Coordinates of C-alpha atoms in Angstrom, one line a residue:
X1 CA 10.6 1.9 -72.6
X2 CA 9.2 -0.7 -70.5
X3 CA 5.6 -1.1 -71.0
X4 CA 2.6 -2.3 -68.8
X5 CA -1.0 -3.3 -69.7
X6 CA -3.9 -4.0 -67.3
X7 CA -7.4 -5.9 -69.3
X8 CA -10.3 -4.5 -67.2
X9 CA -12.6 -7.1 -68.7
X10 CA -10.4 -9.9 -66.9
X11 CA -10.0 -8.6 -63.4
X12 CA -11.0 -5.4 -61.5
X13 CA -9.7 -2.1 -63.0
X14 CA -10.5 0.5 -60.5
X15 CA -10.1 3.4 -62.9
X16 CA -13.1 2.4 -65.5
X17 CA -11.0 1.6 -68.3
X18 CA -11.9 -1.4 -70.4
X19 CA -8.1 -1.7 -70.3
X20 CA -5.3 0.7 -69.8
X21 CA -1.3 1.1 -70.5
X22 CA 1.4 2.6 -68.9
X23 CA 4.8 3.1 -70.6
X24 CA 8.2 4.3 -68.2
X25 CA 11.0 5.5 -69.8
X26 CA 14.5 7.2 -67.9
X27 CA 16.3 9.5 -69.9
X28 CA 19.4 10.7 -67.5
X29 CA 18.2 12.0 -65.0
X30 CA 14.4 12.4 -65.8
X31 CA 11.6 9.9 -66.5
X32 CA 9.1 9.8 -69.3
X33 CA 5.9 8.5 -68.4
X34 CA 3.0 8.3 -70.7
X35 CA -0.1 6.2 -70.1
X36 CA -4.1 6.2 -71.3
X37 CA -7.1 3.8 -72.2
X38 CA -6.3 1.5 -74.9
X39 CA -8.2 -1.3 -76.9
X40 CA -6.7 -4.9 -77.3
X41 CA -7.4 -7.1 -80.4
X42 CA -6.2 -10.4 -80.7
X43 CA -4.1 -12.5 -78.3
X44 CA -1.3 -14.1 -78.1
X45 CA 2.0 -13.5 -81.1
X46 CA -1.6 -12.1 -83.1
X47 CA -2.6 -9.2 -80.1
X48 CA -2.4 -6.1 -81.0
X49 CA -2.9 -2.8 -78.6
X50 CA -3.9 0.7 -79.7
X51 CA -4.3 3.7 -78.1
X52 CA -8.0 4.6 -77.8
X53 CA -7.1 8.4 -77.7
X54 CA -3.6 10.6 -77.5
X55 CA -1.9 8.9 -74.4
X56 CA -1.6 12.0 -71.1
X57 CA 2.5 12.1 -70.8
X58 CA 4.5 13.5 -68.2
X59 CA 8.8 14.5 -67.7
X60 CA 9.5 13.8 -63.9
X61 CA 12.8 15.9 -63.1
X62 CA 14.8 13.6 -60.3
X63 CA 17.7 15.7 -60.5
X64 CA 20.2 12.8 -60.5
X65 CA 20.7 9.7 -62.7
X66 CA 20.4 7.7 -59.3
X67 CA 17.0 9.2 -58.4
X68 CA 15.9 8.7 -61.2
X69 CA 16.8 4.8 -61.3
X70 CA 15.0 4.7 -58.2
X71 CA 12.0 6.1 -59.0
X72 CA 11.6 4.0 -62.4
X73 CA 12.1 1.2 -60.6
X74 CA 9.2 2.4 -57.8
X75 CA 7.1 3.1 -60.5
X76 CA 7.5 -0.2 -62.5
X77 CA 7.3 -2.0 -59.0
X78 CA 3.7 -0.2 -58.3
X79 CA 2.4 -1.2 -61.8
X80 CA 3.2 -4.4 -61.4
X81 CA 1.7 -4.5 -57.9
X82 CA -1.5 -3.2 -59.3
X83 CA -1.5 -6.6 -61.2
X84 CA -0.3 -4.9 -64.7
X85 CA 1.3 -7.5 -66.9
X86 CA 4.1 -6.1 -69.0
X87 CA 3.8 -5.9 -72.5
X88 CA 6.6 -6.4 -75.1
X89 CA 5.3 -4.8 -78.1
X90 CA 4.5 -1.5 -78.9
X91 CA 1.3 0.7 -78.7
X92 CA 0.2 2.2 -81.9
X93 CA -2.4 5.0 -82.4
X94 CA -5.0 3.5 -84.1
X95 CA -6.1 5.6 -87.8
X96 CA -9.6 4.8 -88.1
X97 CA -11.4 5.7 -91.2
X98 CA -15.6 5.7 -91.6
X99 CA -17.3 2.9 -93.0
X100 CA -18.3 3.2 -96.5
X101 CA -21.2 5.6 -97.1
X102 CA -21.6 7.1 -94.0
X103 CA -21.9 10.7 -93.6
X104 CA -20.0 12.5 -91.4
X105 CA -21.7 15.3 -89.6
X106 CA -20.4 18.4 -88.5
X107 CA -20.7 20.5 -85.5
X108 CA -19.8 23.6 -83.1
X109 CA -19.5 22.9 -79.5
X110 CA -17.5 24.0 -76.1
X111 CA -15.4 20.7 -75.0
X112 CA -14.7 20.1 -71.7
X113 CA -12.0 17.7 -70.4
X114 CA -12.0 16.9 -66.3
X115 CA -9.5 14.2 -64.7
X116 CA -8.3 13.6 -61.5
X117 CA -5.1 15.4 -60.2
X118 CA -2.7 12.2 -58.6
X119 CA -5.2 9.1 -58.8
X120 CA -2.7 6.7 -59.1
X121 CA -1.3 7.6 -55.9
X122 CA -4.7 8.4 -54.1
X123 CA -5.9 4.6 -55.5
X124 CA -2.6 3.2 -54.0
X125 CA -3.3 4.9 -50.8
X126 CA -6.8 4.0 -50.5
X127 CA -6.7 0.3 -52.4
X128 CA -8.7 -1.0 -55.2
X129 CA -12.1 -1.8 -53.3
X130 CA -12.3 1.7 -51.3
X131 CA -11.2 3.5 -55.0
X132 CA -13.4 2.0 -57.0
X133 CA -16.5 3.1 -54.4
X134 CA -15.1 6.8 -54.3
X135 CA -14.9 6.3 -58.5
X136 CA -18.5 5.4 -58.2
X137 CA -19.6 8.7 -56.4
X138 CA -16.7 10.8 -58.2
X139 CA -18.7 10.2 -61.7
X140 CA -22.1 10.5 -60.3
X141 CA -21.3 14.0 -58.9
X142 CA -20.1 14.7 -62.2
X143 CA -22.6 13.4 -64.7
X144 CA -25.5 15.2 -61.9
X145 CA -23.6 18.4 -62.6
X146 CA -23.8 17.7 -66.8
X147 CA -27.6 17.1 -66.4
X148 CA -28.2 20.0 -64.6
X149 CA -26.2 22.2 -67.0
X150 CA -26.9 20.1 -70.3
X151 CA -23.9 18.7 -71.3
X152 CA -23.7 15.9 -73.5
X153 CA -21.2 12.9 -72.3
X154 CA -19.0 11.7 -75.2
X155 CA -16.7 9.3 -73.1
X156 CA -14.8 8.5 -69.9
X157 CA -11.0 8.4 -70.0
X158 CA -10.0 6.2 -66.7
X159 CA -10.1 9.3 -64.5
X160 CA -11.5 11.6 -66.7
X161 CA -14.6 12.9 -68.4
X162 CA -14.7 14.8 -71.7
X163 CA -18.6 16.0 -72.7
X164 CA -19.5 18.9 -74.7
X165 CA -22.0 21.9 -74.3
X166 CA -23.8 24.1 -76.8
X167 CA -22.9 27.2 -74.8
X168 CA -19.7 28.4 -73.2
X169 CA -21.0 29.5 -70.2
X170 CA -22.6 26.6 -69.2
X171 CA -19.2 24.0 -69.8
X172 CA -17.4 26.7 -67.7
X173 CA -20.1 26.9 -64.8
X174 CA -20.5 23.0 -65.3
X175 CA -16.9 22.6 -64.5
X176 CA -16.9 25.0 -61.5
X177 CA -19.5 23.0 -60.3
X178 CA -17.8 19.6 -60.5
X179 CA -15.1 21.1 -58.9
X180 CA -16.6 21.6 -56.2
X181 CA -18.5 18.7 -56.0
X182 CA -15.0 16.2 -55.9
X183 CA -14.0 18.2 -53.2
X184 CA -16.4 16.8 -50.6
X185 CA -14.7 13.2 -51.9
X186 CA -11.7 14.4 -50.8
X187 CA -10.6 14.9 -54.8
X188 CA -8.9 17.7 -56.9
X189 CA -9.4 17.9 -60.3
X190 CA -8.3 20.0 -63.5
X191 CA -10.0 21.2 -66.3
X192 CA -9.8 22.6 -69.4
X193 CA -12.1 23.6 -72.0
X194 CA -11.4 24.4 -75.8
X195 CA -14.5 25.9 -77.9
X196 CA -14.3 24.4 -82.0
X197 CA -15.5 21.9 -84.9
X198 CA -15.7 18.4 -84.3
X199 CA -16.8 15.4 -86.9
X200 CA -19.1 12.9 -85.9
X201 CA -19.3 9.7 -87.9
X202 CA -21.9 7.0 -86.5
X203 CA -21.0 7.1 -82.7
X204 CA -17.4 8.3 -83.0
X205 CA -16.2 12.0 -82.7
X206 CA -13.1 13.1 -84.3
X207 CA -11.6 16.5 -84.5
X208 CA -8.4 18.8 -84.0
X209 CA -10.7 20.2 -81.3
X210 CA -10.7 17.7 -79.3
X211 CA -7.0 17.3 -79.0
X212 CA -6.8 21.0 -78.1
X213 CA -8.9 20.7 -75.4
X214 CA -6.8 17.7 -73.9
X215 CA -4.1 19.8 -74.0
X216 CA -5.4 23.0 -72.3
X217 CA -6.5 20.7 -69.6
X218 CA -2.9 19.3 -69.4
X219 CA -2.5 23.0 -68.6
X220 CA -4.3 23.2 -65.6
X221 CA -3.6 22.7 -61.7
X222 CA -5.2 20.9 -59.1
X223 CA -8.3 23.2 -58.7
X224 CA -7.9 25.0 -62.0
X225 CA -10.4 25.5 -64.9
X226 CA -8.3 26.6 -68.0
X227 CA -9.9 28.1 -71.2
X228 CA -8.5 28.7 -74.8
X229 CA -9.2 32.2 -76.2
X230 CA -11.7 30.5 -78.2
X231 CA -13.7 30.1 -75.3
X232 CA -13.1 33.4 -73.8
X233 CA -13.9 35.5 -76.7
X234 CA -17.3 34.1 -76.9
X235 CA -18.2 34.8 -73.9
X236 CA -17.3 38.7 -73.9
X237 CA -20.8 39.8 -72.2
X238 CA -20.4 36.6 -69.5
X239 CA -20.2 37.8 -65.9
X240 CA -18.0 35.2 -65.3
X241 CA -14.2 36.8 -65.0
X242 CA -11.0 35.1 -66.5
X243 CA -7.6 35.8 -65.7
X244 CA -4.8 35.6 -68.3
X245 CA -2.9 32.3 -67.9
X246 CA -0.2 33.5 -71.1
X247 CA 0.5 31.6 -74.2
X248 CA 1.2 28.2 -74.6
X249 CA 2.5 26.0 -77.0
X250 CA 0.4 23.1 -76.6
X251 CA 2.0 19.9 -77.0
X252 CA 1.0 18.8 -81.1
X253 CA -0.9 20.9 -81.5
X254 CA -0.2 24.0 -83.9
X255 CA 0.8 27.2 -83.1
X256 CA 0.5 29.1 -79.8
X257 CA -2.8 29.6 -77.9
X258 CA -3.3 31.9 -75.2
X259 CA -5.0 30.3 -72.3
X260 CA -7.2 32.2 -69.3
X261 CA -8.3 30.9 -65.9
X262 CA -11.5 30.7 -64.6
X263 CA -11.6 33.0 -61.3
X264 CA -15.0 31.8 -59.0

């Protein structure tokens, strides 16, 4: 599986990663891609790259081994063109475990995940210096849309956001907002938002929760806001109205979770 890394700390990285990976892969006559932030420690035979968080993947049906050559070798041409430089080794997910003596604090919240729907290909379009300026406005519409409704930021994932709120309602009318709010930067985005226990330990947050709401996002379509029943069935006196979106298996994650979407 060819792989490609971009540093962010050494040139411009227009989608606010420190630094960030892509990995293409044909099988017949689809392609695997996966991709996401990662850290890099080291350099040199000693540099090692982790995954900062579970990488987004995505299965690209071409419908023929030939279009599928094609398009691999379109997409490794545009990472390369984007100043990626390719990277030999692999990409681990890094385990990390809390310093000695520090106490890890539990807590209930509603998670929200928000990314861009195509961003490679709208950055492409527009270039890196126009991108990076409708970046700029993209996450100050969305952080004015978290203070207003009181979410918490927790971090930024490239194109994405993930904060979390103390009440569903407000994640779910936070997100509507933002939706709305892209849309005059000529951006779609989808959302998803998972209600459930997270750990903090110093300034890191850890939890099955948070992997669940990745994954209900992955859900969603340009426009969408997608919920998990955990989220729906606290908010049983909301005005807000849900349709059922059907049951998912969400990928590793356990079991099958019923998923609605958000109708204004």
């Amino acid at each position: 599986m060819p792989k490609f890394l971009r540093i962010g700390i050494h040139q411009s990285n227009v989608s606010g990663y420190t630094s960030k990976a892509w990995c293409v892969r044909r099988v017949g006559s689809a392609i695997l891609l996966k991709w996401g932030a990662v850290e890099v420690h080291g350099a040199g035979d000693g540099r090692k790259v982790y995954w900062t968080r579970l990488p987004q993947e995505k299965t690209v049906r071409c419908g023929t081994a030939q279009r599928a050559q094609d398009y691999a070798k379109a997409a490794i041409a545009r990472r390369r063109n984007h100043r990626y430089e390719p990277l030999a080794g692999p990409i681990a997910i890094r385990r990390r475990s809390a310093p000695r003596g520090a106490e890890l604090e539990q807590a209930l919240a509603t998670i929200l995940f928000v990314d861009i729907v195509r961003s490679t290909e709208k950055a492409a379009k527009l270039g890196d210096a126009r991108w990076t300026q409708v970046m700029g406005h993209y996450y100050a519409a969305v952080r004015k849309e978290l203070k207003t409704l009181r979410g918490k930021e927790v971090v930024t994932t490239g194109d994405g956001l993930l904060a979390t709120f103390k009440a569903p309602a407000a994640g779910v009318i936070c997100a509507t907002a933002i939706r709305e709010a892209v849309r005059t930067l000529g951006l779609e985005i989808r959302v998803g938002l998972h209600a459930g226990e997270y750990k903090v330990s110093g300034g890191e947050v850890v939890g099955l929760a948070f992997h669940i709401g990745a994954r209900v996002a992955a859900k969603a379509r340009a426009g969408e806001v997608l919920v998990s029943s955990a989220v729906k069935d606290q908010m049983s006196q909301s005005k807000i109205r849900f349709r059922d979106h059907g049951v998912h298996q969400l990928k590793g994650v356990p079991e099958r979770w019923r998923l609605y979407r958000v109708e204004h």
